[in-house]
Short mmCIF file of C-alpha atoms and ligand atoms in Angstrom, two decimals:
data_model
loop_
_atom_site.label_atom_id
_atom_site.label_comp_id
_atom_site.label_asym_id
_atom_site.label_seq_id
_atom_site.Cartn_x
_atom_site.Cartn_y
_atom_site.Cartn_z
CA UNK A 1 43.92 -0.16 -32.41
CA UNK A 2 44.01 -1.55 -28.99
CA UNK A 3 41.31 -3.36 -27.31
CA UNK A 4 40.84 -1.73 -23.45
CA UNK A 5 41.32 -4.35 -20.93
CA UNK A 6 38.18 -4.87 -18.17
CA UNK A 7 38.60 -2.80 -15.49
CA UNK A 8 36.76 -3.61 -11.48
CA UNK A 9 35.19 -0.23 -10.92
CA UNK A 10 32.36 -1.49 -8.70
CA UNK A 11 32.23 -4.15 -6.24
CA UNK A 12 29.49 -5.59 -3.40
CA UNK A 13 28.56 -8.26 -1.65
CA UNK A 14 25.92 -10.69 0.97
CA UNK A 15 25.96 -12.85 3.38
CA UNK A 16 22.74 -14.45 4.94
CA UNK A 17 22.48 -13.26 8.43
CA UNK A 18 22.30 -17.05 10.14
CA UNK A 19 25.78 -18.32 11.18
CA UNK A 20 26.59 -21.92 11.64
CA UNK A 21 28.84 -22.32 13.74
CA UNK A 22 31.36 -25.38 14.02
CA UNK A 23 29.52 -25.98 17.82
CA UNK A 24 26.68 -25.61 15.90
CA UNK A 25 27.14 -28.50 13.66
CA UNK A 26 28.99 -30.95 15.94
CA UNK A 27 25.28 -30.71 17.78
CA UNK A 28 24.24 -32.15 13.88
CA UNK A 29 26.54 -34.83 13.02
CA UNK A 30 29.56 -36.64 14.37
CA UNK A 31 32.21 -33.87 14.15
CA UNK A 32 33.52 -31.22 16.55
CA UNK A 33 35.10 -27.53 16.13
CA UNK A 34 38.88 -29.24 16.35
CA UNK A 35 38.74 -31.78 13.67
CA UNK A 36 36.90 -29.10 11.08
CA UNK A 37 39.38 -25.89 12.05
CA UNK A 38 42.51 -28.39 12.02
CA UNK A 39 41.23 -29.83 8.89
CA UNK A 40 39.99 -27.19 7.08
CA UNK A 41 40.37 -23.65 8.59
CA UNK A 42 36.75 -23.10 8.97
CA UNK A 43 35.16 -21.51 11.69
CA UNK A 44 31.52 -20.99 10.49
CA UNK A 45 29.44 -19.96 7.60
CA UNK A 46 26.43 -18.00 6.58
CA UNK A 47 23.51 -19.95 5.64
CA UNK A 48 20.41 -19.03 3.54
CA UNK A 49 17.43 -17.53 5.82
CA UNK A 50 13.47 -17.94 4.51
CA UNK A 51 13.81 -14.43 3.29
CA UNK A 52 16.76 -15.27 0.78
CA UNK A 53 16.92 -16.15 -2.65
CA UNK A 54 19.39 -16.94 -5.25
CA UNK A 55 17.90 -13.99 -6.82
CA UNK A 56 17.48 -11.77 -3.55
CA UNK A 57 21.42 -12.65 -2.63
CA UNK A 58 22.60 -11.47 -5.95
CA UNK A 59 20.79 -8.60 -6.03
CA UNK A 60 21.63 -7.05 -2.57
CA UNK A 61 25.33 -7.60 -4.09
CA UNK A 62 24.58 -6.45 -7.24
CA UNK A 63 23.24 -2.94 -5.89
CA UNK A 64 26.16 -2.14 -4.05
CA UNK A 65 28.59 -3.13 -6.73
CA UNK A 66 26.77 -0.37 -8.95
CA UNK A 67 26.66 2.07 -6.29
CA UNK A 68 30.86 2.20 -6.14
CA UNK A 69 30.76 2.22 -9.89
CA UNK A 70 27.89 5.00 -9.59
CA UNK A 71 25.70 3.48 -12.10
CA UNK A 72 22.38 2.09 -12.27
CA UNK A 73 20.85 -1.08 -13.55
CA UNK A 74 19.31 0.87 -16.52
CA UNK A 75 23.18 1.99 -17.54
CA UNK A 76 23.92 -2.21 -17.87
CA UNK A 77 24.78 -3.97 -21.28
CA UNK A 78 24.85 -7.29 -19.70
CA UNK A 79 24.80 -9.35 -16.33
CA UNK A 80 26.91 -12.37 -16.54
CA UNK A 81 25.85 -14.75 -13.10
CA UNK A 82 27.92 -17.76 -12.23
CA UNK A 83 25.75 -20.04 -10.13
CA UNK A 84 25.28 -23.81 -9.46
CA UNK A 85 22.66 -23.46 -7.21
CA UNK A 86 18.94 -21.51 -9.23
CA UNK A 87 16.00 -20.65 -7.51
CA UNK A 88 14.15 -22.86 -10.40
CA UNK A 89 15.64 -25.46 -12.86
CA UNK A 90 13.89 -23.29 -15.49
CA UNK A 91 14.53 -19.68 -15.85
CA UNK A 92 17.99 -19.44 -15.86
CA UNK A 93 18.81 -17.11 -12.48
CA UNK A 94 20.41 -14.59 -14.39
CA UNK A 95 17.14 -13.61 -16.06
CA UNK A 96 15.35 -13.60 -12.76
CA UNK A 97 17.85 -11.36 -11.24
CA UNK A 98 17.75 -8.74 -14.36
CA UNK A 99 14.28 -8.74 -13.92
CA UNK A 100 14.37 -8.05 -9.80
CA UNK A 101 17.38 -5.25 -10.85
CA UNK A 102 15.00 -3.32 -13.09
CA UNK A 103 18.26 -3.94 -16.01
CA UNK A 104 17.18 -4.48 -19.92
CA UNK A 105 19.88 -5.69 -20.86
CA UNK A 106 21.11 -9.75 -21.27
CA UNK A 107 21.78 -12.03 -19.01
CA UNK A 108 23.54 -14.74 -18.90
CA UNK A 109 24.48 -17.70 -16.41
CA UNK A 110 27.03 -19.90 -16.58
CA UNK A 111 28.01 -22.67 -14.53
CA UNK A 112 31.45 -24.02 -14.31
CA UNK A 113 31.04 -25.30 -10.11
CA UNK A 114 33.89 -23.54 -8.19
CA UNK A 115 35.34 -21.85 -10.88
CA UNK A 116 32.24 -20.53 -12.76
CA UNK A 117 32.75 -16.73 -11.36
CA UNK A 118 36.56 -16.31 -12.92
CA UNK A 119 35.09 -17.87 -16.05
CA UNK A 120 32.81 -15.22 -15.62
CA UNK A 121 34.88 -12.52 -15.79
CA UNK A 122 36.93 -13.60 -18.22
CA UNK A 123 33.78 -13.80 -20.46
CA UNK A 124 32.59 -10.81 -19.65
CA UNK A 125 36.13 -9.29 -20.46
CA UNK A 126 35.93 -10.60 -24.22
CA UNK A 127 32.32 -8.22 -24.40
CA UNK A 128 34.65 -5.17 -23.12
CA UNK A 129 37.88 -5.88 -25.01
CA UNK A 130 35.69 -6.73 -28.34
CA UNK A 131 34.20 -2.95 -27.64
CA UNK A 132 30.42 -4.75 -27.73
CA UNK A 133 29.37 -3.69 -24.17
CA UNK A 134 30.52 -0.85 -21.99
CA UNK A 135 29.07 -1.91 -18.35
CA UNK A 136 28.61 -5.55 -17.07
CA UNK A 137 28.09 -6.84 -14.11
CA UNK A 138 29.69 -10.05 -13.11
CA UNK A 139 27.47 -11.73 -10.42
CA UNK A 140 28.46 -14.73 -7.71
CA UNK A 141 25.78 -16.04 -5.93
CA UNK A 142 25.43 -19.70 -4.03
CA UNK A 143 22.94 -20.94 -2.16
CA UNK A 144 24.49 -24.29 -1.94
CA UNK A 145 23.15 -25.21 1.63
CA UNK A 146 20.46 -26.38 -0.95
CA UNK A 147 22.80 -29.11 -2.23
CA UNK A 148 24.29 -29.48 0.98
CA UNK A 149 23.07 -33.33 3.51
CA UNK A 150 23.40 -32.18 6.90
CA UNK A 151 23.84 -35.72 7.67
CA UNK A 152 26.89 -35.72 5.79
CA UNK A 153 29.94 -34.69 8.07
CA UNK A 154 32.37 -34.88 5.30
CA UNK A 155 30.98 -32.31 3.19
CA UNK A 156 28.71 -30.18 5.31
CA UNK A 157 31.06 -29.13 7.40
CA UNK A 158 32.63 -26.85 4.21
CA UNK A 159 30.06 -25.14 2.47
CA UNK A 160 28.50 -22.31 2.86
CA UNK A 161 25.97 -19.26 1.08
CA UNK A 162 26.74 -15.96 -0.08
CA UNK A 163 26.62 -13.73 -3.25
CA UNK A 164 29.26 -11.07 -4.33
CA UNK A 165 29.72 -8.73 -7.53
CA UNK A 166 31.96 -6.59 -9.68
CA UNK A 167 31.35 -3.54 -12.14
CA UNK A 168 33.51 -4.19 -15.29
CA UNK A 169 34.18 -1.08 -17.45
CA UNK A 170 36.63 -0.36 -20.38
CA UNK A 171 40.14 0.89 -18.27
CA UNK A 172 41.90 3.84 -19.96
CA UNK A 173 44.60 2.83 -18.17
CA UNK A 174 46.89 -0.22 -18.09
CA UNK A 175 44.44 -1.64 -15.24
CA UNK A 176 42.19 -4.62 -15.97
CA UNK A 177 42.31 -8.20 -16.78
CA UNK A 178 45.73 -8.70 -17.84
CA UNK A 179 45.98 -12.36 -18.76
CA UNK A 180 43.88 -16.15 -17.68
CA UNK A 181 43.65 -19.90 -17.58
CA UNK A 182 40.58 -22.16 -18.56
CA UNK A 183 40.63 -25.62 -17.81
CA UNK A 184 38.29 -28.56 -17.84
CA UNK A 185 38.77 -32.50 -17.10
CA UNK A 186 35.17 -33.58 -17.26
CA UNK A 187 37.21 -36.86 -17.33
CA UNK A 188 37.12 -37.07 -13.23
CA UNK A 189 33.53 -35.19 -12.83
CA UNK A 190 32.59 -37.74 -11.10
CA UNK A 191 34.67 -36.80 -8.03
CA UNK A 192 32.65 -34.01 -7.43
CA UNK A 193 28.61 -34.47 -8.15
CA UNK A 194 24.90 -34.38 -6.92
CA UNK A 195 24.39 -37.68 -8.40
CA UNK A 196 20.06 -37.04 -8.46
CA UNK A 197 18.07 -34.84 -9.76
CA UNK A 198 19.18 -34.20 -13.56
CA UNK A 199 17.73 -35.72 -16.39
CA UNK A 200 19.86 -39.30 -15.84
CA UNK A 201 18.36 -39.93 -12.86
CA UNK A 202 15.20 -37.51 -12.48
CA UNK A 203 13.79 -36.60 -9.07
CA UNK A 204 12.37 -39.68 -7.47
CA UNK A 205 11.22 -41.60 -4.15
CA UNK A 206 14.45 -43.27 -4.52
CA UNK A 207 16.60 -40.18 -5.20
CA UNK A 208 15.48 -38.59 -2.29
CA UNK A 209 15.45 -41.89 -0.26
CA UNK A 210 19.45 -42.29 -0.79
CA UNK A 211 19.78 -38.33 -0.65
CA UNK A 212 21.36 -38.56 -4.26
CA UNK A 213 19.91 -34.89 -4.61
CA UNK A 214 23.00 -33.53 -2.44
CA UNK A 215 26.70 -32.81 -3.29
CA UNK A 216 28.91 -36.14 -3.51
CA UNK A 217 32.56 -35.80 -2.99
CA UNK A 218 35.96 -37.37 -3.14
CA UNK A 219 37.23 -34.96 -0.43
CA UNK A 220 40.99 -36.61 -0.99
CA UNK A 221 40.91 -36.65 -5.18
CA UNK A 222 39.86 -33.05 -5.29
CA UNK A 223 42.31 -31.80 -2.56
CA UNK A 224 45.19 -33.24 -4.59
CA UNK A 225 43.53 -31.48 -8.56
CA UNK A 226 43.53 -28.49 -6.13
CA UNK A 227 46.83 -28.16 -4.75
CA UNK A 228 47.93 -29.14 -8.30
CA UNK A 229 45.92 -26.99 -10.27
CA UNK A 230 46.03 -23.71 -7.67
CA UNK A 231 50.18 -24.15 -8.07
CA UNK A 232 50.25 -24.63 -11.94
CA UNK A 233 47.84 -22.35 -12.59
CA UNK A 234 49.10 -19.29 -10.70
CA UNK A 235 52.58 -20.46 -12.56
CA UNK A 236 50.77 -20.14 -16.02
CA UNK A 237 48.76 -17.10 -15.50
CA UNK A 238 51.29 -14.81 -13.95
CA UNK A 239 54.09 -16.34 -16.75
CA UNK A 240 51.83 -15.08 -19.64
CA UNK A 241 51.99 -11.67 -17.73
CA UNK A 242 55.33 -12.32 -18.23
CA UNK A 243 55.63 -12.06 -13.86
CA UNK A 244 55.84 -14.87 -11.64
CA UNK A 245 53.91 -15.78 -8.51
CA UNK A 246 55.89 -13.85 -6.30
CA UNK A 247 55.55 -10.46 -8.07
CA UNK A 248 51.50 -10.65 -7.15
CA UNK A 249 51.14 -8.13 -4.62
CA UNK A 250 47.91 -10.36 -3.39
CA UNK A 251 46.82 -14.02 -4.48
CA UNK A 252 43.04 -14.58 -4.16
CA UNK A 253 42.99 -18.23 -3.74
CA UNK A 254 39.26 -20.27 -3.86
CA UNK A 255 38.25 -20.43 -0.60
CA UNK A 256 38.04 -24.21 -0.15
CA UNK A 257 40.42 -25.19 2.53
CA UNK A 258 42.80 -23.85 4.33
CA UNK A 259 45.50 -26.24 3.78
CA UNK A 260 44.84 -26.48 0.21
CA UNK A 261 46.11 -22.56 0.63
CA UNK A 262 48.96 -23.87 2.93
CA UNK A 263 50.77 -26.50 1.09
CA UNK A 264 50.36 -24.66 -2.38
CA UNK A 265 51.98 -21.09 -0.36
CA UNK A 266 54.68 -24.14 0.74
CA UNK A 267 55.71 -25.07 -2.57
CA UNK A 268 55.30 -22.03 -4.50
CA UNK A 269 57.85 -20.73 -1.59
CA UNK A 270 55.48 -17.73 -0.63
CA UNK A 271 54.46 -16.76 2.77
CA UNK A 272 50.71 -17.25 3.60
CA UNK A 273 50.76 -13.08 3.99
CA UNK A 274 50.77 -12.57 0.21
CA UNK A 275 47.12 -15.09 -0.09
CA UNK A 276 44.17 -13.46 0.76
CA UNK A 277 41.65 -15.64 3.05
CA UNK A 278 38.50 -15.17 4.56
CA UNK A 279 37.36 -18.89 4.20
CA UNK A 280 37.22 -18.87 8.30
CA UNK A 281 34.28 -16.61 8.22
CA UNK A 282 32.12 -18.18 5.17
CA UNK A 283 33.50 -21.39 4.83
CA UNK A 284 33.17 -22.60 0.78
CA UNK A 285 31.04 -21.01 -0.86
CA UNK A 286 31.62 -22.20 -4.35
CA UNK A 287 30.96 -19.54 -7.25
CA UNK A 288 30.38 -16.61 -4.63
CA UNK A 289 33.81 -17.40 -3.21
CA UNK A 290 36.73 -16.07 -5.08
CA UNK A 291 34.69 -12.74 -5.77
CA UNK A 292 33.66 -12.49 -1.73
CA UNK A 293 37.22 -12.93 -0.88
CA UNK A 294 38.38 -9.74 -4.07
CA UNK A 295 35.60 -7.51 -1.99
CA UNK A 296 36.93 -8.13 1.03
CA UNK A 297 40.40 -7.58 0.05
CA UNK A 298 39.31 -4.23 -1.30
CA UNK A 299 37.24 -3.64 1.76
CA UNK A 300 39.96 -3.79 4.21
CA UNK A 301 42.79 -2.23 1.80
CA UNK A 302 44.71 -5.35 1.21
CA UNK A 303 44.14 -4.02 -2.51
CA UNK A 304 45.33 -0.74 -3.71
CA UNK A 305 45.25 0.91 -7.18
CA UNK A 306 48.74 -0.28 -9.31
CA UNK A 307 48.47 -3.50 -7.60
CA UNK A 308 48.41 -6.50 -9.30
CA UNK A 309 46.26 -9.68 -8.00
CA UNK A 310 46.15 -13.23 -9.36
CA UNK A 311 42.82 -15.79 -8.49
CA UNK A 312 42.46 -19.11 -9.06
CA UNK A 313 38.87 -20.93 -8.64
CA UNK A 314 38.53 -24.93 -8.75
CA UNK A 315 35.83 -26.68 -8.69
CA UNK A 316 33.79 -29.64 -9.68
CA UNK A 317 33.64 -30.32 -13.44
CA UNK A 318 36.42 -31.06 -12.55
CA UNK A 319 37.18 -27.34 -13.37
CA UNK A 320 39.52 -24.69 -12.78
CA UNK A 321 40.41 -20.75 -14.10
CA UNK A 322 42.30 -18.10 -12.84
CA UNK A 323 42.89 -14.45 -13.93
CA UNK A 324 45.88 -11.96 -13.24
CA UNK A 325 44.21 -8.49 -12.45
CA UNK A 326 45.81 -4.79 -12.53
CA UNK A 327 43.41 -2.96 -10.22
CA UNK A 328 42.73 0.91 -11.04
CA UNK A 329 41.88 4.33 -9.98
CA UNK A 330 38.54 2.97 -8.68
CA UNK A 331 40.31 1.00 -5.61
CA UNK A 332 40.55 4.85 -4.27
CA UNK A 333 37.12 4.99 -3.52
CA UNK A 334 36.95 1.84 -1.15
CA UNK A 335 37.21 3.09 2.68
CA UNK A 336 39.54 0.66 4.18
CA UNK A 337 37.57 -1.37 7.07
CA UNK A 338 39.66 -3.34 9.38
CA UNK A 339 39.33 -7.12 9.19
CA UNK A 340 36.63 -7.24 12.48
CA UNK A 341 36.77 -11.09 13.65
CA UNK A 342 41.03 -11.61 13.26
CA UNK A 343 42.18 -13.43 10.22
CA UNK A 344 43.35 -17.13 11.34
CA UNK A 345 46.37 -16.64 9.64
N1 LIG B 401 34.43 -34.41 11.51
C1 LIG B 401 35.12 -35.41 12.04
N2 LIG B 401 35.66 -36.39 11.30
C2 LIG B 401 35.48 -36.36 9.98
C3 LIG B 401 34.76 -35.33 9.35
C4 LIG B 401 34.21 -34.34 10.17
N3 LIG B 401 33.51 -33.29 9.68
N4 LIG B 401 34.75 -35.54 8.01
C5 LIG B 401 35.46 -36.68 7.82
N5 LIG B 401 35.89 -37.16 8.99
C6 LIG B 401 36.68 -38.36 9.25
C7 LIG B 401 36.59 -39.40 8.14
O1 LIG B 401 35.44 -40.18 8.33
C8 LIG B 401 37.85 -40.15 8.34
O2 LIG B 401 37.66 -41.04 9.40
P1 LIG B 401 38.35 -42.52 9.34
O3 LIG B 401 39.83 -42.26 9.29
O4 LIG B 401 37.86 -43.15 10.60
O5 LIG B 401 37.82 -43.14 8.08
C9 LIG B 401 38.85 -39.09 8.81
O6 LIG B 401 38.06 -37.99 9.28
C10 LIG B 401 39.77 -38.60 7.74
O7 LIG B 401 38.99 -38.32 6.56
P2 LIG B 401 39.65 -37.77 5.28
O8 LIG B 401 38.61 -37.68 4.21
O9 LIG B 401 40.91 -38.53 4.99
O10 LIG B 401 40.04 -36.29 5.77
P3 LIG B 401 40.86 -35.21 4.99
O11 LIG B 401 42.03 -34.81 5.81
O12 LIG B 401 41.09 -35.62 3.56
O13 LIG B 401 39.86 -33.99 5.00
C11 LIG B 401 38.38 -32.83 3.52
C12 LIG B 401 38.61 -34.08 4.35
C13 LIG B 401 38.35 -31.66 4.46
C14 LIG B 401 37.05 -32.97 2.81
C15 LIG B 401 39.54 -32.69 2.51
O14 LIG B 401 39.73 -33.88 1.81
C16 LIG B 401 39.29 -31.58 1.53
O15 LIG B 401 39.21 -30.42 1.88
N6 LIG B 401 39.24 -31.92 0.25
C17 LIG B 401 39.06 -30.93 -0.79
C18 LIG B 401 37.63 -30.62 -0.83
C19 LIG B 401 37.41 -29.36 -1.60
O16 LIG B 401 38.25 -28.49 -1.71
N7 LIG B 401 36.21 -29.28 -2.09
C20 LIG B 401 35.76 -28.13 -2.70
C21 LIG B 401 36.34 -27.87 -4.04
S1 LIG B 401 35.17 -27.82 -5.22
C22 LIG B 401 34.00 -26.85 -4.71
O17 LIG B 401 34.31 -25.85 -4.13
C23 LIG B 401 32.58 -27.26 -4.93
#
C-alpha cells in the first residue's frame, strides 16, 4: 500500500495593518532607509496593532486557508502552529487558537525559531502519510515585535509580524510533500537568543533593566549558518527527490535578508528569478515567513499546479528545515493578483 503524500489545498494569510517604514525607524534609532535596503532588502514591515493577537493573527489566516480548501474548522483533525512568540507563557497558542476557530480537534505548537513552520509541515505530513488524520491545518503566526528592542538598530530594523496558513489533505495525485531536511546545532544557540525571561534567568528588575527580555543576535554568525545551510540544504532536499536545485520551478527561501538570498542564488548558479521574495514588504517575520512568502507565490501565480517548489527556513536554535513540494489541482483555484508594490528584484 502506498502512503498519500500531503497535499496544500488551502492557503491564507495577515498582516497587521501598521507599517513601519525604514523613515519610520531612522526617526527611532541611529539608522536610515540606505544602510537597511543596501543591507538587507527591507523596505518596511507590518507591526502588531492593540486589536491583534497571536491568536487573532492566526485565526484571520486560518479562516481563509479553509475557505480555498472549502472546509470548516469542525471538518479539522488537527492544527499544528509554529510560533515563538504566545499570547501567554501558559496555554500553549495552539490551544487558544482551536478554541477562537470553534475546531475540536488537537492542537499542537511547536517551536523550532525560523524554521518551526517547515517543521510544521513536515509533521503534519507524517499524520497524513500514516493515514491518522485527513485535514490539518498548519498555522504561522509571529508577533515578534514583542521580542523585538526598538533601541536596538541591529536587529529591529529586520523583524516584523504576520501570520499565514495551509490546508493539508491526502493528494490522490503525485502532488504533496515529496521529500525534507531537519537540522539542529543547539551547539551555537547562543547566537541567536532572548537571553531573559525563561526559567534561567526569570523575569526581573534586572532583566528588564538590561532589556535581556528581547532578541540577541550575532547578525554576522547567523548570516554565514544561513548562506551555508540555505545552499546545502536545497542541495540535499531536491537530491533525495532525485532533482537538483535548478529543476525547482520556484525556491521559497526564509525571508531573512536579501543578500542571504543573493549570494546563495550566486553560488548555487541560479538567477534571483527562480527565488521567490517578498521580504521587502514584511521584513522577517520568523515562523510566519516561509508560509507568507508560499501564499503569496500562489496569490500572484508564481505557483501553478505540476510545479514543483523547494523552502528552506533557518532560524535560531540554531535551526534549519526545508521541504520539496509538488503543488496540485488546488493551485487552480487561486486568482492570480499582480504583485501591487514592485518586487525589488
Ligand atoms: N543602521 C545603520 N548601521 C547599522 C545598523 C543599522 N540598522 N545595524 C548595524 N549597523 C552598523 C554596525 O553598528 C556596524 O557599525 P561599525 O562598523 O561602526 O561597527 C556596521 O553597521 C556593520 O555592521 P555589521 O553587523 O557588520 O553589518 P552586516 O553587514 O553584517 O549586517 C545584519 C547586519 C543585517 C544583521 C546581517 O548580519 C544579517 O542579516 N545577519 C543575518 C541575520 C538573520 O538572518 N537573522 C535572522 C535569522 S533567524 C530568524 O529569522 C529569527
Amino acid at each position: 500500500m502506498t502512503m498519500p503524500r500531503a497535499e496544500i489545498t488551502g492557503w491564507g494569510k495577515y498582516v497587521p495593518g501598521k507599517v513601519l517604514t525604514n523613515d519610520d525607524l531612522s526617526k527611532m534609532v541611529d539608522t536610515n532607509d540606505e544602510w537597511i535596503t543596501a543591507r538587507t532588502g527591507i523596505k518596511k514591515r507590518h507591526i502588531r496593532t492593540e486589536a491583534d493577537t497571536t491568536t487573532s493573527m492566526a485565526c484571520a489566516a486560518a479562516h481563509e486557508a479553509l475557505a480555498v480548501a472549502g472546509l470548516t474548522p469542525a471538518d479539522l483533525d488537527l492544527i499544528v502552529v509554529a510560533n515563538s512568540s504566545p499570547d501567554y507563557l501558559l496555554p500553549a497558542p495552539a490551544n487558544l487558537i482551536q478554541h477562537q476557530l470553534g475546531a475540536k480537534c488537537p492542537a499542537l505548537t511547536l517551536a523550532a525559531g525560523c524554521s518551526g513552520w517547515v517543521y510544521s509541515l513536515v509533521t503534519a505530513s507524517q499524520f497524513i502519510q500514516t493515514g491518522a488524520y485527513k485535514n490539518i491545518i498548519v498555522i504561522g503566526v509571529e508577533l515578534i515585535s514583542y521580542a523585538i528592542d526598538y533601541t536596538d538598530r541591529s536587529t529591529c530594523v529586520l523583524f516584523g509580524d504576520g501570520a499565514a496558513a495551509v490546508i493539508l489533505q491526502p493528494s490522490q495525485t503525485e502532488a504533496g510533500v515529496m521529500t525534507f531536511e531537519l537540522g539542529s546545532d543547539g551547539e551555537h544557540a547562543q547566537h541567536l537568543m532572548v537571553p531573559g525571561g525563561g526559567t534561567r534567568k526569570p523575569l526581573s528588575q534586572e532583566v528588564v533593566d538590561n532589556r535581556e527580555m528581547y532578541i540577541r543576535m550575532n547578525g554576522q554568525e547567523v548570516f554565514k549558518f544561513a548562506t551555508r545551510k540555505l545552499i546545502s540544504c536545497l542541495h540535499n532536499i531536491t537530491g533525495s527527490a532525485g532533482m537538483s536545485p535548478a529543476d525547482l520551478d520556484l525556491i521559497i527561501p526564509h525571508q531573512a535578508n536579501l543578500r542571504i538570498i543573493e549570494y546563495a542564488a550566486d553560488k548555487l548558479q541560479l538567477p534571483m528569478s527562480k527565488f521567490f521574495i517578498n521580504l521587502h514588504k514584511y521584513g522577517n517575520t520568523s515562523t510566519a515567513s516561509i508560509p507568507l512568502a508560499l501564499v503569496e507565490a500562489i496569490e500572484e501565480g508564481r505557483l501553478k499546479p505540476g510545479d514543483v517548489t523547494g523552502m528552506v527556513a533557518f532560524g535560531s536554535g540554531l535551526s534549519w528545515a526545508g521541504a520539496v513540494i509538488r503543488m496540485g489541482e488546488a493551485l487552480a483555484k487561486a486568482q492570480p493578483q499582480a504583485e501591487v508594490e514592485g518586487a525589488l528584484v
